[in-house]
Coordinates of C-alpha atoms and ligand atoms in Angstrom, one line a residue:
M1 CA 116.2 104.8 93.1
W2 CA 115.4 101.6 95.0
G3 CA 116.3 102.0 98.7
P4 CA 115.0 102.9 102.1
P5 CA 111.9 105.3 102.1
R6 CA 112.8 109.0 102.1
T7 CA 111.0 112.2 101.4
L8 CA 109.9 112.4 97.8
P9 CA 111.5 115.1 95.7
P10 CA 109.1 117.1 93.5
V11 CA 108.9 115.7 90.0
D12 CA 108.3 117.8 86.9
L13 CA 106.7 115.4 84.4
R14 CA 107.1 117.6 81.3
D15 CA 109.8 116.3 79.0
S16 CA 113.2 117.7 80.1
E17 CA 115.9 117.9 77.5
A18 CA 117.2 114.5 78.6
D19 CA 113.6 113.0 78.4
A20 CA 113.2 114.3 74.9
A21 CA 116.5 112.8 73.8
F22 CA 115.5 109.5 75.4
R23 CA 112.1 109.6 73.6
A24 CA 113.8 110.2 70.3
E25 CA 116.4 107.5 70.8
L26 CA 113.7 104.9 71.9
R27 CA 111.4 105.9 68.9
D28 CA 114.3 105.2 66.5
W29 CA 115.1 101.9 68.2
L30 CA 111.4 100.8 68.0
A31 CA 111.1 101.9 64.4
A32 CA 114.2 99.8 63.5
T33 CA 113.4 96.8 65.7
L34 CA 109.6 96.2 65.5
P35 CA 109.5 95.4 61.7
S36 CA 111.9 92.6 62.2
L37 CA 109.7 90.7 64.8
P38 CA 108.1 87.5 63.7
P39 CA 104.3 87.4 63.6
P40 CA 102.8 86.8 67.1
P41 CA 101.9 83.2 67.9
G42 CA 98.4 81.8 68.0
R43 CA 96.5 82.5 71.3
D44 CA 96.9 79.0 72.8
N45 CA 100.2 78.0 71.5
W46 CA 102.1 78.4 74.9
P47 CA 105.5 77.1 73.9
A48 CA 105.5 79.5 70.9
K49 CA 104.2 82.3 73.1
R50 CA 107.1 81.7 75.6
K51 CA 109.6 81.9 72.7
F52 CA 108.0 85.1 71.2
D53 CA 107.8 86.9 74.6
T54 CA 111.3 85.8 75.9
D55 CA 112.8 86.7 72.5
W56 CA 111.3 90.2 72.7
Q57 CA 112.6 90.5 76.3
R58 CA 116.2 89.5 75.0
R59 CA 115.9 92.2 72.3
L60 CA 114.9 94.8 74.9
F61 CA 117.9 93.8 77.0
E62 CA 120.3 94.0 74.0
G63 CA 118.9 97.4 73.1
G64 CA 119.4 98.6 76.7
Y65 CA 115.7 98.9 77.4
A66 CA 115.0 95.9 79.7
G67 CA 114.3 96.7 83.4
I68 CA 113.9 100.3 82.7
S69 CA 113.9 101.3 86.4
W70 CA 116.1 98.4 87.7
P71 CA 119.6 99.0 89.1
K72 CA 122.4 99.1 86.5
A73 CA 124.3 96.6 88.7
Y74 CA 121.8 93.9 87.7
G75 CA 121.6 94.9 84.0
G76 CA 118.8 97.5 84.3
R77 CA 118.8 101.0 82.9
E78 CA 118.2 102.8 86.2
A79 CA 116.1 105.4 84.3
S80 CA 114.5 108.4 86.1
P81 CA 110.8 108.2 86.8
S82 CA 110.0 110.6 83.9
E83 CA 112.1 108.4 81.5
E84 CA 110.2 105.3 82.7
L85 CA 106.9 107.1 81.9
V86 CA 108.3 108.1 78.4
Y87 CA 109.2 104.4 78.0
H88 CA 105.7 103.3 78.6
E89 CA 104.2 105.9 76.4
E90 CA 106.4 105.2 73.5
M91 CA 106.1 101.4 73.8
T92 CA 102.3 101.7 73.7
A93 CA 102.3 104.3 70.9
A94 CA 104.5 102.0 68.7
R95 CA 102.3 98.9 69.6
A96 CA 105.4 97.1 70.9
P97 CA 104.7 93.6 72.4
Y98 CA 103.6 93.4 76.0
V99 CA 105.7 91.6 78.7
G100 CA 103.5 88.5 78.3
V101 CA 104.9 85.4 80.0
N102 CA 107.6 87.7 81.6
F103 CA 104.9 89.4 83.6
V104 CA 105.6 87.8 87.0
G105 CA 109.4 88.0 86.7
M106 CA 109.6 91.6 85.3
L107 CA 106.7 93.2 87.1
H108 CA 106.7 91.8 90.6
A109 CA 109.1 88.9 91.4
G110 CA 112.1 90.9 90.1
P111 CA 111.1 94.1 91.9
T112 CA 110.6 92.0 95.1
L113 CA 114.1 90.5 94.9
I114 CA 115.6 94.0 94.3
V115 CA 114.0 95.2 97.6
E116 CA 114.1 92.0 99.7
G117 CA 116.5 89.5 98.1
T118 CA 120.1 88.6 99.2
D119 CA 123.0 89.5 96.9
E120 CA 123.2 85.9 95.8
Q121 CA 119.5 85.8 94.9
K122 CA 119.7 89.0 93.0
K123 CA 122.8 87.9 91.0
A124 CA 121.3 84.5 90.3
H125 CA 117.9 85.7 89.0
L126 CA 117.7 89.4 88.0
P127 CA 120.0 89.2 85.0
K128 CA 118.3 86.1 83.7
I129 CA 114.9 87.7 84.1
L130 CA 116.1 90.8 82.2
R131 CA 117.6 88.7 79.4
G132 CA 114.4 86.6 78.9
E133 CA 116.2 83.5 80.1
E134 CA 114.0 82.8 83.2
V135 CA 110.2 82.8 83.2
W136 CA 108.5 83.1 86.6
C137 CA 105.1 82.1 87.9
Q138 CA 103.3 82.9 91.2
G139 CA 102.3 80.3 93.7
F140 CA 100.3 82.3 96.3
S141 CA 96.6 81.3 96.0
E142 CA 95.3 77.9 97.2
P143 CA 91.8 76.4 96.9
N144 CA 90.9 77.7 100.3
A145 CA 93.2 80.7 100.4
G146 CA 92.5 83.4 97.8
S147 CA 91.2 86.6 99.3
D148 CA 92.1 85.3 102.7
L149 CA 95.6 84.5 101.6
A150 CA 97.0 84.3 105.1
S151 CA 95.0 81.1 105.7
L152 CA 97.3 79.2 103.2
R153 CA 98.2 75.7 104.2
T154 CA 101.0 74.5 101.9
R155 CA 103.5 73.3 104.4
A156 CA 107.3 73.6 104.5
V157 CA 109.2 71.6 107.1
R158 CA 112.8 72.2 107.7
D159 CA 115.2 69.3 107.0
G160 CA 118.8 70.3 107.3
D161 CA 119.6 72.9 104.5
D162 CA 116.3 72.2 102.8
Y163 CA 112.6 72.7 103.3
I164 CA 110.3 69.8 102.4
V165 CA 107.1 71.2 100.8
N166 CA 103.7 69.5 100.6
G167 CA 100.4 71.0 99.5
Q168 CA 98.6 72.6 96.5
K169 CA 98.5 76.0 94.8
I170 CA 95.9 77.1 92.2
W171 CA 95.5 79.8 89.5
S172 CA 99.3 80.0 89.0
S173 CA 99.6 82.0 85.8
F174 CA 102.1 80.5 83.3
A175 CA 103.1 77.7 85.7
Q176 CA 103.2 75.3 82.7
L177 CA 106.0 77.3 81.2
A178 CA 107.8 78.7 84.1
D179 CA 111.4 78.0 85.3
V180 CA 110.9 79.5 88.7
G181 CA 108.1 80.5 91.0
E182 CA 107.3 82.8 93.9
L183 CA 106.0 80.4 96.5
L184 CA 104.3 81.1 99.8
V185 CA 104.5 78.3 102.4
R186 CA 103.5 77.8 106.1
T187 CA 106.7 77.3 108.1
D188 CA 105.1 77.7 111.5
P189 CA 101.6 76.2 111.9
D190 CA 101.4 77.2 115.5
A191 CA 102.1 80.9 115.0
P192 CA 99.3 83.5 114.4
R193 CA 98.3 83.1 110.7
H194 CA 100.2 86.1 109.4
R195 CA 103.4 85.2 111.3
G196 CA 104.0 81.6 110.2
I197 CA 104.5 82.2 106.5
S198 CA 107.7 82.2 104.4
W199 CA 108.4 83.4 100.8
L200 CA 110.5 80.9 98.8
I201 CA 112.1 80.9 95.3
L202 CA 110.7 77.7 93.8
P203 CA 112.7 75.9 91.0
M204 CA 109.9 74.5 88.9
D205 CA 111.9 71.4 87.8
A206 CA 112.3 70.2 91.4
P207 CA 111.2 66.5 91.7
G208 CA 107.7 66.1 93.2
I209 CA 106.0 69.1 91.4
E210 CA 103.0 68.4 89.2
V211 CA 101.5 71.1 87.1
R212 CA 97.9 70.7 85.7
P213 CA 96.7 73.5 83.4
I214 CA 93.1 74.8 83.9
Q215 CA 91.0 75.8 80.9
T216 CA 89.5 79.3 81.0
V217 CA 86.4 80.8 79.3
L218 CA 88.7 81.9 76.4
G219 CA 89.5 78.2 75.7
G220 CA 93.1 78.5 76.6
S221 CA 95.0 77.5 79.7
E222 CA 96.7 80.6 81.1
F223 CA 96.8 79.3 84.6
C224 CA 97.3 76.0 86.4
E225 CA 97.0 74.0 89.6
V226 CA 100.4 73.1 91.1
F227 CA 100.8 70.1 93.4
F228 CA 103.7 69.5 95.8
D229 CA 104.7 66.0 97.0
D230 CA 107.8 66.1 99.3
V231 CA 109.5 68.8 97.1
R232 CA 112.9 69.8 98.5
I233 CA 113.7 73.6 98.3
P234 CA 117.0 74.9 99.7
V235 CA 116.7 77.2 102.7
A236 CA 119.0 79.5 100.7
N237 CA 116.0 80.1 98.4
R238 CA 114.1 81.9 101.2
V239 CA 113.5 85.6 100.6
G240 CA 113.4 87.5 103.9
D241 CA 113.5 85.8 107.3
E242 CA 111.7 82.5 108.2
N243 CA 108.1 83.4 109.1
D244 CA 108.4 86.9 107.8
G245 CA 106.9 86.0 104.5
W246 CA 103.7 88.0 105.0
R247 CA 105.7 91.3 105.0
V248 CA 107.6 90.2 101.8
T249 CA 104.2 89.2 100.3
N250 CA 102.9 92.7 100.8
V251 CA 105.9 94.1 99.0
T252 CA 105.2 91.7 96.0
L253 CA 101.5 92.6 96.0
S254 CA 102.1 96.3 96.1
F255 CA 104.1 96.0 92.9
E256 CA 101.6 93.6 91.4
R257 CA 98.7 96.0 92.1
G258 CA 100.5 99.2 91.2
T259 CA 103.1 99.6 88.6
A260 CA 102.3 96.3 87.0
F261 CA 99.1 97.8 85.5
V262 CA 100.9 100.6 83.5
G263 CA 100.9 98.6 80.2
E264 CA 97.3 97.5 80.7
L265 CA 96.2 101.1 81.2
M266 CA 97.9 102.4 78.1
D267 CA 96.4 99.5 76.1
A268 CA 92.9 100.3 77.4
R269 CA 93.2 103.9 76.3
R270 CA 94.2 102.8 72.8
Q271 CA 91.2 100.4 72.8
A272 CA 88.8 103.2 73.8
E273 CA 90.1 105.4 71.1
H274 CA 89.7 102.6 68.6
L275 CA 86.1 102.1 69.7
L276 CA 85.4 105.8 69.2
T277 CA 86.0 105.3 65.5
M278 CA 83.3 102.5 65.5
T279 CA 80.3 104.5 66.7
T280 CA 78.5 107.7 65.8
D281 CA 75.8 107.4 68.5
P282 CA 76.0 110.5 70.7
A283 CA 75.2 108.6 73.9
D284 CA 77.9 106.0 73.3
R285 CA 80.4 108.7 72.4
R286 CA 79.6 110.6 75.6
E287 CA 80.1 107.5 77.7
L288 CA 83.4 106.8 75.9
G289 CA 84.5 110.4 76.6
R290 CA 83.7 109.8 80.3
I291 CA 85.8 106.5 80.3
L292 CA 88.7 108.2 78.5
A293 CA 88.7 111.0 81.0
Y294 CA 88.8 108.4 83.7
F295 CA 91.8 106.7 82.1
D296 CA 93.5 110.1 81.9
G297 CA 93.0 110.4 85.7
L298 CA 94.4 107.0 86.2
W299 CA 97.4 107.8 84.1
A300 CA 98.1 110.8 86.4
L301 CA 97.9 108.4 89.4
T302 CA 100.2 106.0 87.6
K303 CA 102.8 108.8 87.3
R304 CA 102.6 109.3 91.0
N305 CA 102.9 105.5 91.7
V306 CA 105.9 105.1 89.3
T307 CA 107.6 108.1 90.9
R308 CA 107.0 106.8 94.4
A309 CA 108.1 103.2 93.6
Q310 CA 111.3 104.5 92.2
N311 CA 112.0 106.8 95.1
S312 CA 111.0 104.5 98.0
G313 CA 110.9 101.0 96.4
D314 CA 107.1 100.8 97.0
P315 CA 104.3 102.4 94.9
G316 CA 102.3 102.8 98.2
A317 CA 98.6 103.2 98.6
G318 CA 98.1 104.5 95.1
A319 CA 98.7 100.9 93.9
V320 CA 95.5 99.6 95.6
V321 CA 93.5 102.6 94.3
L322 CA 94.8 102.2 90.8
K323 CA 94.1 98.4 90.7
L324 CA 90.5 99.0 91.9
A325 CA 89.7 102.0 89.7
Y326 CA 91.3 100.5 86.6
S327 CA 89.2 97.3 87.0
D328 CA 86.0 99.4 87.2
A329 CA 86.9 101.6 84.3
R330 CA 87.9 98.7 82.1
D331 CA 84.7 96.9 82.9
A332 CA 82.7 99.9 81.7
L333 CA 84.8 100.1 78.5
D334 CA 84.3 96.4 77.6
D335 CA 80.6 96.5 78.4
L336 CA 80.3 99.5 76.1
A337 CA 82.2 97.8 73.4
M338 CA 79.7 94.9 73.5
H339 CA 76.8 97.4 73.3
V340 CA 78.4 99.1 70.3
L341 CA 79.1 95.8 68.5
D342 CA 75.5 94.7 69.2
R343 CA 74.7 91.3 67.6
A344 CA 78.2 91.0 66.2
A345 CA 79.4 90.6 69.8
L346 CA 77.9 87.1 69.8
S347 CA 80.8 85.9 67.6
I348 CA 84.3 85.6 68.9
E349 CA 85.8 84.6 65.5
D350 CA 84.1 87.4 63.5
V351 CA 85.9 89.5 60.9
F352 CA 87.7 92.8 61.5
D353 CA 88.0 94.0 65.1
V354 CA 85.0 92.1 66.6
G355 CA 86.9 89.1 67.8
Y356 CA 89.5 91.3 69.5
F357 CA 86.8 93.2 71.4
V358 CA 85.0 90.1 72.4
R359 CA 88.1 88.3 73.6
E360 CA 89.1 91.4 75.6
R361 CA 85.6 91.5 77.2
L362 CA 86.1 87.9 78.3
R363 CA 89.7 88.3 79.4
T364 CA 89.0 91.4 81.5
L365 CA 86.2 89.7 83.4
A366 CA 89.2 88.4 85.5
L367 CA 90.6 91.8 86.3
P368 CA 88.4 92.5 89.3
I369 CA 89.5 89.1 90.7
A370 CA 93.2 88.7 89.8
A371 CA 95.8 90.2 92.3
G372 CA 93.1 90.6 94.9
S373 CA 89.4 91.1 94.2
S374 CA 87.8 94.5 94.1
Q375 CA 85.9 93.9 97.3
I376 CA 89.2 93.2 99.0
Q377 CA 90.8 96.4 97.6
R378 CA 87.8 98.3 99.0
N379 CA 88.3 96.7 102.4
I380 CA 92.0 97.7 102.3
I381 CA 91.2 101.3 101.3
G382 CA 88.5 101.5 104.0
E383 CA 90.6 100.0 106.8
R384 CA 94.1 101.2 106.0
L385 CA 93.7 104.5 104.2
L386 CA 90.4 105.8 105.5
G387 CA 90.7 104.4 109.0
L388 CA 87.2 102.9 109.0
P389 CA 86.4 100.1 111.4
K390 CA 88.0 96.7 110.6
E391 CA 86.1 93.7 109.5
P392 CA 84.2 91.9 112.3
R393 CA 86.8 89.2 112.8
G394 CA 89.4 91.9 113.5
E395 CA 92.1 91.7 110.9
P396 CA 92.3 93.1 107.4
V397 CA 92.5 90.7 104.5
A398 CA 95.5 91.6 102.4
S399 CA 95.2 89.7 99.2
Ligands
FAD401 C1 93.4 85.8 85.6 C2 93.9 85.4 87.0 C3 95.2 85.2 87.3 C4 95.6 84.8 88.5 N1 97.0 84.5 88.7 C5 97.4 84.0 89.9 C6 98.7 83.6 90.0 O1 99.5 83.7 89.1 N2 99.1 83.2 91.2 C7 98.3 83.1 92.3 O2 98.7 82.7 93.4 N3 97.0 83.5 92.2 C8 96.5 83.9 91.0 N4 95.2 84.3 90.8 C9 94.3 84.1 92.0 C10 93.7 85.4 92.6 O3 94.7 86.0 93.4 C11 92.5 85.0 93.4 O4 91.5 84.5 92.5 C12 91.9 86.1 94.2 O5 92.8 86.5 95.2 C13 90.5 85.8 94.8 O6 90.6 84.6 95.5 P1 89.5 83.4 95.2 O7 89.5 83.2 93.7 O8 89.9 82.3 96.1 O9 88.1 84.1 95.6 P2 87.5 84.1 97.1 O10 88.5 84.6 98.0 O11 86.9 82.8 97.4 O12 86.4 85.2 96.9 C14 85.1 85.0 96.4 C15 84.3 86.2 96.4 O13 84.1 86.7 97.8 C16 84.6 88.0 98.0 N5 85.2 88.1 99.3 C17 86.0 87.2 99.9 N6 86.4 87.7 101.1 C18 85.8 88.9 101.3 C19 85.8 89.9 102.3 N7 86.5 89.7 103.4 N8 85.1 91.0 102.2 C20 84.3 91.2 101.1 N9 84.3 90.3 100.0 C21 85.0 89.2 100.1 C22 85.6 88.2 96.9 O14 85.8 89.6 96.6 C23 85.0 87.4 95.7 O15 84.1 88.2 95.1 C24 94.7 84.7 89.6 C25 93.4 85.0 89.4 C26 92.9 85.3 88.1 C27 91.5 85.6 87.9

């Protein structure tokens, strides 16, 4: 479970009797629940998307399947690592909805609070995230602080029991819908870059916040710019110590890069199998076989990451490797899909499955950038895992 690091016990990932029982129970629940879901909303109808995704989250909670690995004390199921993997397999096989707008809350803000939050913060937010009552966004990146996140400049100045925040964030996914945000601010401008940052819980309805959606290549506005003009945030909303936000950020990023990709990976495998039914060309099928084998390898790494995250509260280095390798494999899959579709790939609104594959090609162009670009993941692997010389300016870039 979540807690201080300790030696990992061996894990047998074959279904135990308890796993098999859990699988059967979950399958029954999915078979009974999925037919009663309303049709998914249109791609760019964000209020309807919020309603659909949070409604699904509430159903998961009521069924006892929300926060599969989260502590029972906060409404989670506290399932074993192998049960968590069964959960992901069954959800994907049944084509259950994805976490959607609950992505930040469920997959990295919630896990960060579990490890780093105070009791009050956990009680205030974790149950709401699990019940689909609180949507989170992430306010880390700034126009001049993406890969080099530690150079962020959004400033928080202490004023009694509040911080007063001024500055700008960019690429904040779902900020236009969110109730709460993970916010990184500079609390000590004179300290070395990594030592003057704090991690705050941001109420998105605080006066002085302006959210401006950004249009993407898909035509929708999945992410936003967020501007702060004298925004007051209680000091009690700080997670971790003042100026210790960089350490907390790395906890958040390890979840964002590691276990957060499980659903993506399962979906990609399904997409590859689907593509296999659309081509008889031996060269295409050979390439698809190679990509599928790669996804199988990544699924094995996912098992390791999930086990590690549950045992030590941190998926560890496997998270960085998974994020990088998945981005590469997914790129290869989507390129191959465009090759198989040939001229049909020129149309995004075409009949049958074409539109789906084209939209996925466009959406996944962002994978090697989001949550830290592939070049940055390579730098981290080189410097921190392989012990290669650091970048010339002497400090690794962490996001
Ligand atoms: C779909 C999507 C969703 C996102 N959601 C959020 C969100 O919710 N909240 C949030 O805060 N941010 C979000 N981001 C932002 C994301 O974290 C940044 O885009 C990412 O960290 C890269 O930063 P940048 O865009 O400023 O690129 P830059 O840092 O300007 O990088 C530009 C290029 O230079 C390369 N590069 C930079 N530094 C180095 C180096 N030291 N060595 C080698 N190459 C280097 C990069 O790899 C990249 O190819 C999202 C991004 C995307 C695409």
